[in-house]
XYZ file of C-alpha atoms in Angstrom:
565
model
C 74.956 69.812 167.060
C 77.598 70.729 169.666
C 79.972 73.632 169.189
C 82.881 71.152 168.821
C 81.077 69.197 166.083
C 80.121 72.406 164.303
C 83.732 73.595 164.301
C 84.993 70.236 163.036
C 82.350 70.233 160.314
C 83.404 73.720 159.274
C 87.061 72.662 159.170
C 86.151 69.640 157.050
C 84.207 71.797 154.589
C 87.029 74.314 154.405
C 89.614 71.564 153.840
C 87.450 70.007 151.121
C 87.335 73.375 149.394
C 91.078 74.000 149.777
C 92.260 70.684 148.292
C 90.899 71.182 144.741
C 91.989 74.829 144.786
C 95.533 73.805 145.717
C 95.479 71.109 143.061
C 94.279 73.609 140.494
C 96.945 76.097 141.535
C 99.618 73.432 141.246
C 98.363 72.466 137.807
C 98.218 76.127 136.807
C 101.802 76.558 137.976
C 102.867 73.627 135.863
C 101.030 75.053 132.867
C 102.598 78.451 133.393
C 105.970 76.829 132.907
C 104.887 75.871 129.408
C 105.388 79.230 127.740
C 104.474 79.454 124.068
C 107.449 78.946 121.813
C 108.789 81.974 119.928
C 107.632 80.382 116.675
C 104.149 79.810 118.092
C 103.939 83.411 119.295
C 105.221 84.594 115.923
C 102.572 82.653 113.994
C 99.839 83.961 116.305
C 101.157 87.467 115.720
C 101.076 87.012 111.956
C 97.408 85.994 112.108
C 96.552 88.969 114.326
C 98.413 91.415 112.109
C 96.647 90.124 109.011
C 93.404 91.125 110.742
C 94.829 94.569 111.605
C 94.692 93.684 115.308
C 97.847 95.629 116.060
C 97.648 95.457 119.845
C 97.332 91.682 119.968
C 99.941 91.225 117.250
C 102.408 93.391 119.176
C 101.954 91.280 122.307
C 102.606 88.063 120.429
C 105.619 89.397 118.550
C 107.077 90.911 121.709
C 106.657 87.533 123.427
C 108.678 85.994 120.617
C 111.234 88.822 120.635
C 111.717 88.605 124.399
C 112.964 85.059 123.891
C 115.151 85.951 120.916
C 115.921 89.642 121.313
C 118.397 89.660 118.456
C 116.001 88.091 115.943
C 115.302 90.874 113.413
C 112.162 89.156 112.122
C 110.460 89.151 115.523
C 111.587 92.681 116.346
C 110.557 94.117 112.985
C 107.106 92.517 113.221
C 106.602 93.864 116.737
C 107.698 97.305 115.537
C 105.238 97.175 112.637
C 102.425 96.010 114.914
C 102.953 98.971 117.238
C 102.583 101.261 114.226
C 99.380 99.555 113.072
C 98.017 99.986 116.610
C 98.935 103.690 116.551
C 101.496 103.307 119.342
C 104.120 105.387 117.595
C 106.183 106.104 120.712
C 106.511 102.384 121.451
C 107.394 101.749 117.819
C 110.048 104.479 117.916
C 111.635 102.929 121.010
C 111.815 99.574 119.241
C 113.053 101.221 116.030
C 116.420 102.005 117.626
C 116.976 98.327 118.455
C 115.726 97.287 115.022
C 118.273 99.557 113.345
C 121.013 97.927 115.412
C 119.918 94.617 113.885
C 118.969 95.888 110.429
C 120.737 99.207 109.691
C 118.942 99.577 106.345
C 115.387 99.278 107.671
C 113.700 102.227 105.936
C 110.428 102.219 107.859
C 112.304 102.403 111.167
C 114.228 105.472 109.972
C 111.038 107.015 108.591
C 109.356 106.544 111.970
C 112.251 108.131 113.867
C 112.269 111.010 111.396
C 108.540 111.470 111.934
C 108.983 111.557 115.716
C 111.734 114.161 115.361
C 109.496 116.275 113.105
C 106.656 116.008 115.599
C 109.009 117.226 118.339
C 110.243 120.084 116.123
C 113.767 118.665 116.054
C 113.966 119.529 112.391
C 117.719 119.167 111.900
C 117.632 115.734 113.527
C 114.670 114.765 111.329
C 116.480 115.905 108.205
C 119.625 114.003 109.142
C 117.714 110.793 109.918
C 115.631 110.966 106.754
C 118.611 111.734 104.526
C 119.881 108.195 105.198
C 116.890 106.642 103.392
C 117.425 105.794 99.723
C 115.151 107.632 97.292
C 114.565 104.529 95.187
C 111.512 103.143 97.011
C 108.097 104.301 98.181
C 109.471 104.696 101.700
C 112.328 106.672 100.144
C 109.880 108.966 98.350
C 107.961 109.428 101.593
C 111.187 110.172 103.449
C 112.144 112.704 100.784
C 108.875 114.604 101.122
C 109.141 114.455 104.907
C 112.709 115.757 104.652
C 111.372 118.712 102.650
C 108.922 119.446 105.438
C 111.780 119.314 107.959
C 113.642 121.894 105.868
C 110.539 124.061 105.833
C 110.394 123.698 109.612
C 113.962 124.990 109.767
C 112.789 128.140 107.994
C 114.134 127.222 104.565
C 111.133 126.681 102.240
C 113.288 127.259 99.139
C 115.494 124.305 100.091
C 112.335 122.291 100.742
C 111.062 123.057 97.244
C 114.428 122.065 95.787
C 114.230 118.736 97.636
C 110.797 118.111 96.169
C 112.080 119.035 92.713
C 114.772 116.372 93.064
C 112.028 113.771 93.527
C 110.342 114.760 90.281
C 111.087 111.556 88.363
C 109.456 109.304 90.961
C 106.152 108.815 89.123
C 104.275 110.968 91.650
C 104.487 114.239 89.734
C 100.960 115.441 90.541
C 101.337 114.548 94.237
C 104.645 116.414 94.422
C 103.158 119.506 92.785
C 100.453 119.511 95.432
C 103.058 119.366 98.190
C 105.080 122.135 96.578
C 101.947 124.260 96.923
C 101.553 123.352 100.597
C 105.254 123.861 101.432
C 105.239 127.245 99.725
C 102.025 128.226 101.509
C 103.292 127.243 104.963
C 106.636 128.909 104.184
C 104.990 132.214 103.275
C 105.778 132.018 99.526
C 102.214 132.955 98.590
C 102.756 133.594 94.874
C 104.495 130.279 94.329
C 101.869 128.528 96.436
C 99.138 129.893 94.183
C 100.953 128.827 91.010
C 101.592 125.309 92.292
C 98.031 124.972 93.605
C 96.646 125.985 90.225
C 98.881 123.435 88.506
C 97.773 120.677 90.890
C 94.128 121.619 90.384
C 94.443 121.532 86.615
C 95.939 118.037 86.859
C 93.183 116.672 89.158
C 90.354 119.205 89.493
C 87.947 116.961 91.360
C 90.208 115.488 94.025
C 88.711 116.762 97.265
C 91.955 117.664 99.045
C 93.340 119.486 96.012
C 90.088 121.402 95.466
C 89.932 122.422 99.140
C 93.563 123.567 99.166
C 93.156 125.569 95.958
C 90.008 127.282 97.232
C 91.745 128.208 100.479
C 94.856 129.543 98.753
C 92.747 131.575 96.323
C 90.490 132.988 99.044
C 93.414 133.756 101.356
C 94.870 135.793 98.475
C 91.594 137.727 98.230
C 90.597 136.066 94.926
C 87.123 135.157 96.071
C 85.458 135.065 92.649
C 87.962 132.484 91.394
C 87.521 130.494 94.595
C 83.746 130.521 94.053
C 84.191 129.234 90.503
C 86.213 126.283 91.811
C 83.504 125.525 94.378
C 80.800 125.687 91.693
C 82.739 123.428 89.315
C 83.244 120.924 92.102
C 79.523 120.890 92.932
C 78.493 120.712 89.268
C 80.401 117.446 88.961
C 78.035 115.952 91.533
C 80.674 115.735 94.244
C 79.952 116.733 97.813
C 82.316 116.787 100.763
C 81.823 118.522 104.120
C 85.331 120.044 104.103
C 84.757 121.684 100.728
C 81.184 122.667 101.580
C 82.423 124.344 104.783
C 84.279 126.889 102.620
C 81.161 128.173 100.855
C 80.064 130.553 103.593
C 83.428 132.299 104.147
C 84.119 132.564 100.410
C 80.657 134.020 99.734
C 81.161 136.505 102.579
C 84.633 137.508 101.363
C 86.378 136.090 104.441
C 89.764 134.405 104.313
C 89.217 130.785 105.426
C 92.729 130.125 106.756
C 95.591 127.913 105.627
C 94.996 124.396 104.388
C 98.046 123.276 106.385
C 98.756 125.637 109.241
C 102.026 124.034 110.322
C 104.864 121.825 109.158
C 103.306 118.978 111.127
C 99.899 119.303 109.452
C 101.578 119.531 106.039
C 103.447 116.290 106.695
C 100.190 114.817 107.969
C 98.652 115.490 104.564
C 101.537 113.671 102.908
C 101.006 110.541 105.023
C 97.245 110.791 104.490
C 97.511 110.960 100.713
C 100.006 108.129 100.394
C 98.280 105.984 103.026
C 94.937 106.293 101.251
C 96.542 105.370 97.928
C 98.325 102.369 99.443
C 95.140 101.028 101.021
C 93.213 101.533 97.793
C 95.858 99.556 95.889
C 95.697 96.636 98.328
C 98.562 97.475 100.723
C 96.162 97.787 103.636
C 98.726 97.183 106.376
C 101.159 99.867 105.224
C 98.253 102.192 104.449
C 97.121 101.941 108.076
C 100.694 102.588 109.254
C 100.908 105.789 107.206
C 97.536 106.979 108.470
C 98.550 106.274 112.065
C 101.721 108.318 111.523
C 99.531 111.084 110.104
C 97.342 111.111 113.212
C 100.421 111.053 115.409
C 101.633 114.244 113.749
C 98.216 115.918 113.908
C 95.726 114.214 116.254
C 93.050 116.744 115.245
C 93.151 115.830 111.532
C 89.541 114.676 111.194
C 89.906 113.723 107.534
C 92.671 111.270 108.480
C 90.588 109.832 111.299
C 87.675 109.256 108.910
C 89.884 107.433 106.416
C 91.555 105.324 109.089
C 88.209 104.442 110.656
C 86.846 103.343 107.288
C 89.887 101.109 106.728
C 89.463 99.473 110.116
C 85.746 98.978 109.467
C 86.441 97.412 106.066
C 88.677 94.884 107.837
C 85.996 94.129 110.454
C 87.911 95.914 113.228
C 84.849 97.813 114.433
C 86.078 98.619 117.936
C 89.180 100.300 116.495
C 87.067 102.099 113.901
C 84.602 103.329 116.528
C 87.442 104.564 118.723
C 88.842 106.628 115.852
C 85.445 108.038 114.838
C 84.723 108.883 118.460
C 87.720 111.217 118.614
C 86.382 113.528 115.892
C 85.136 116.638 117.714
C 81.664 118.078 117.205
C 83.276 121.262 115.886
C 84.678 119.416 112.850
C 82.830 119.628 109.503
C 83.172 115.842 109.483
C 81.423 115.306 112.827
C 78.108 114.291 111.246
C 79.903 111.910 108.884
C 81.580 110.345 111.910
C 78.207 109.848 113.606
C 76.902 108.207 110.429
C 79.878 105.823 110.362
C 79.276 104.944 114.015
C 75.664 104.098 113.158
C 76.746 101.993 110.185
C 79.165 100.229 112.503
C 76.226 99.249 114.704
C 74.545 97.703 111.670
C 77.707 95.813 110.716
C 77.776 94.387 114.248
C 74.213 93.024 113.931
C 72.522 95.858 115.776
C 70.331 97.052 112.931
C 67.671 98.613 115.136
C 70.362 100.540 116.974
C 71.767 101.727 113.644
C 68.375 102.841 112.380
C 67.629 104.634 115.640
C 70.930 106.512 115.483
C 70.447 107.439 111.850
C 66.926 108.729 112.518
C 68.338 110.928 115.270
C 70.965 112.256 112.852
C 68.462 113.144 110.103
C 66.177 114.770 112.665
C 69.064 117.022 113.682
C 70.383 117.435 110.112
C 67.328 117.330 107.812
C 69.311 118.577 104.804
C 72.158 116.083 105.110
C 72.196 113.954 101.954
C 74.725 111.490 103.368
C 72.600 110.804 106.446
C 69.390 110.243 104.459
C 71.284 107.968 102.078
C 72.711 105.895 104.930
C 69.277 105.588 106.558
C 67.698 104.554 103.254
C 70.404 101.957 102.675
C 70.055 100.352 106.115
C 66.262 100.255 105.787
C 66.662 98.684 102.339
C 69.036 96.049 103.716
C 66.337 95.272 106.291
C 63.778 94.978 103.458
C 61.680 97.790 104.889
C 60.968 98.923 101.372
C 58.360 101.615 102.008
C 60.451 103.280 104.701
C 63.560 103.071 102.537
C 61.738 104.730 99.646
C 60.577 107.505 101.982
C 64.165 108.102 103.167
C 65.440 108.286 99.592
C 62.625 110.689 98.729
C 63.725 112.981 101.548
C 67.256 112.773 100.155
C 66.178 113.592 96.610
C 64.099 116.512 97.843
C 67.212 118.110 99.339
C 68.985 118.188 95.965
C 68.472 121.505 94.208
C 69.327 120.246 90.701
C 70.105 116.724 89.590
C 73.742 116.014 88.752
C 75.168 113.030 86.837
C 76.363 111.344 90.022
C 72.901 111.536 91.541
C 71.796 108.570 89.420
C 72.312 106.251 92.383
C 69.645 107.923 94.488
C 66.981 107.297 91.866
C 68.285 103.787 91.312
C 68.087 102.709 94.957
C 64.695 104.379 95.395
C 63.537 102.535 92.288
C 64.667 99.251 93.867
C 62.761 100.072 97.051
C 59.620 100.932 95.087
C 59.898 97.804 92.935
C 60.347 95.497 95.908
C 57.441 97.210 97.671
C 55.238 96.416 94.653
C 55.011 99.968 93.307
C 56.260 99.466 89.762
C 54.464 102.621 88.656
C 56.900 104.582 90.856
C 59.942 102.394 90.301
C 60.027 102.546 86.506
C 60.268 106.373 86.289
C 63.116 106.306 88.822
C 65.095 103.779 86.780
C 64.524 105.840 83.647
C 65.621 109.009 85.438
C 68.767 107.254 86.641
C 69.555 106.350 83.039
C 68.956 109.914 81.920
C 71.605 111.025 84.388
C 73.971 108.136 83.590
C 72.979 106.365 80.340
C 75.696 103.723 80.547
C 75.261 102.668 84.165
C 75.295 98.848 83.967
C 73.457 98.271 87.258
C 70.497 100.358 86.135
C 70.499 98.951 82.613
C 70.432 95.466 84.071
C 67.792 96.117 86.731
C 65.333 97.848 84.428
C 65.981 95.424 81.589
C 65.593 92.368 83.823
C 62.421 93.768 85.402
C 60.870 94.254 81.978
C 61.900 90.741 80.963
C 60.520 89.227 84.153
C 57.200 90.972 83.573
C 57.159 89.952 79.905
C 57.110 93.512 78.624
C 59.332 95.619 76.358
C 61.420 92.523 75.644
C 63.391 93.841 72.680
C 64.390 97.149 74.372
C 65.113 95.155 77.541
C 67.407 92.813 75.609
C 69.305 95.793 74.162
C 69.730 97.249 77.649
C 71.019 94.004 79.103
C 73.363 93.389 76.175
C 74.815 96.851 76.762
C 75.205 96.076 80.467
C 77.063 92.853 79.594
C 79.396 94.831 77.327
C 80.168 97.120 80.260
C 80.469 94.277 82.816
C 81.437 91.152 80.837
C 82.302 89.132 83.966
C 79.238 89.976 86.050
C 77.319 86.742 86.588
C 74.102 88.496 87.586
C 73.997 90.588 84.429
C 74.834 87.573 82.249
C 71.969 85.737 83.973
C 69.656 88.586 82.970
C 70.797 88.227 79.375
C 70.128 84.484 79.438
C 66.686 85.019 80.947
C 65.865 87.616 78.290
C 66.807 85.138 75.558
C 64.618 82.538 77.269
C 61.600 84.835 77.372
C 62.138 85.613 73.696
C 62.106 81.922 72.857
C 65.809 81.816 71.961
C 66.391 78.823 74.189
C 69.780 77.682 72.873
C 71.220 81.181 73.376
C 69.586 81.304 76.810
C 71.274 78.051 77.857
C 74.669 79.257 76.634
C 74.438 82.512 78.609
C 73.013 80.889 81.752
C 75.769 78.295 81.742
C 78.281 81.123 81.383
C 76.688 82.972 84.307
C 77.148 79.873 86.481
C 80.862 79.918 85.746
C 81.030 83.186 87.691
C 78.329 82.423 90.293
C 78.081 78.611 90.581
C 76.017 78.651 93.787
C 73.435 81.290 92.956
C 69.942 79.753 93.344
C 68.303 82.161 90.884
C 70.705 81.287 88.069
C 70.436 77.547 88.742
C 66.653 77.812 88.682
C 66.703 79.769 85.426
C 69.026 77.246 83.805
C 66.767 74.409 84.965
C 63.809 76.068 83.242
C 65.793 76.508 80.044
C 66.951 72.879 80.098
C 63.359 71.701 80.600
C 62.070 73.654 77.607
C 64.957 72.274 75.556
C 63.856 68.729 76.473
C 66.836 68.119 78.768
C 64.658 67.071 81.702
C 67.241 65.188 83.747
C 69.630 68.161 83.658
C 66.742 70.480 84.557
C 65.944 68.405 87.652
C 69.600 68.503 88.661
C 69.728 72.322 88.413
C 66.511 72.744 90.400
C 67.911 70.510 93.151
C 71.040 72.643 93.290
C 68.909 75.796 93.424
C 67.026 74.420 96.429
C 70.219 73.255 98.151
C 71.944 76.646 97.938
C 68.864 78.806 98.563
C 69.265 80.386 101.997
C 66.259 82.696 101.798
C 63.660 80.208 100.580
C 62.257 82.359 97.797
C 63.643 80.222 94.968
C 62.853 76.982 96.824
C 59.179 77.900 96.938
C 58.910 77.904 93.160
C 61.548 75.267 92.394
C 60.374 72.436 94.676
C 57.091 71.718 92.818
C 59.087 71.356 89.606
C 60.853 68.295 91.011
C 57.590 66.346 90.911
C 55.598 68.117 88.196
C 58.229 69.586 85.904
C 57.814 73.075 84.490
C 54.019 73.271 84.469
C 53.503 77.031 84.679
C 55.540 77.901 81.648
C 56.491 81.576 81.461
C 55.116 83.253 78.379
C 57.715 82.950 75.633
C 57.585 85.288 72.701
């Protein structure tokens, strides 16, 4: 080929490549002119916010607001999304515009008051917060925050008076706790001790209250009383790294330092307490907002980060959860708990081997950590690695000096692992020990009772156990199924059918219950209905275990009749 032909060929190839690119660019330009409508962006933002995807929601709502800048709905949603995403500065900027549109927006004023408190502009914070009505939850929050602003201005007595004025809000115990913290930060040690004692007597086993009371006692040199509180907390079967971290200094007679060492950390505790309560009561979105405001005030508050991470994880927002956990420093008493949560996050994202590997590394470095052994045992149990799970739970149990009532779960889950591994001789004592520690635990009553029934042993005691479990959990389909199966094994077929039909009202697509009901129908002579239930059992069985025993019944009926007494 000549040079001229080669050049022309190259030009032709280049032109052929350019034409579709130009066409695509032209089409792209036309598409770019079709911007999403404000309503479309708004609806997309609503969906994102419902999933706690604050960053995406903020982009959508801001797209809508940019088209209709004076629309208070779009602006308020964008503002809220920034808060959910933890972008408090961006939210504060938008809050000013929102208040121009909606002068009575309480959350906007609360956010601006929080920013002022963070920046130590206490008079400005107090003035902003004073414009929020006390008649709502936001008003209560603003009132407590206003008290902290007064404390920041060097007037703890005025702060206590402000808290007293909120006394009829229905949060009496919470307000007493904050009186203790305000007094402690303000140097009113005697009043702090009195308020802390009062809060502790109201709720002695709330972790934050117990930790604060121990610190205030020990800082006052009352180490024996502080030790008693620590012992009472442990005797209840509760364990928390922040409380456990106080044992060494209290035993050595060292003052452990303030619970809240600044106005900002005191206000952080307020947002943490209310945010946790809101999330627990179903207001997940506002709970996240309060926790983000807490972290804004005190980015080193590990306990807030743990709570926020757990909320994100519960909503399936694992990347956000991991980011929060990852900020907890190794120096924090909660650092190991954060590593455990990161491992559990791997499991939730279908990386079970990665989760197990991480958890094994954690227990190797922390062989006495009950939480880590428990998490490892749970993940191994979910993976049906029964022997390994039982070994992990055994390591956990061996770290416990004396059994406490709340330790029933460890024996229960180890019993499950033993039972599924085929070691009933080890499982049964664990279930019995769990019941010794917690006699009215419905899960254990049901599991042991059902196991006895399924093996055709101890049927009368098993029936009593299951009946007690049903009393405790009258709407639990699995436990009602156990009761029906116990009646069946005792030959009380009519009662069995009634209970199994009731169980299906709560769990209509459970293959085990459908299979049990089919067996009961067959024995009662209701063969067509039995066949129907077995077909349903096979159709909804995702694991195949029920199908294996139900399929032959479709052609042969119930040939291998379980022994009925």
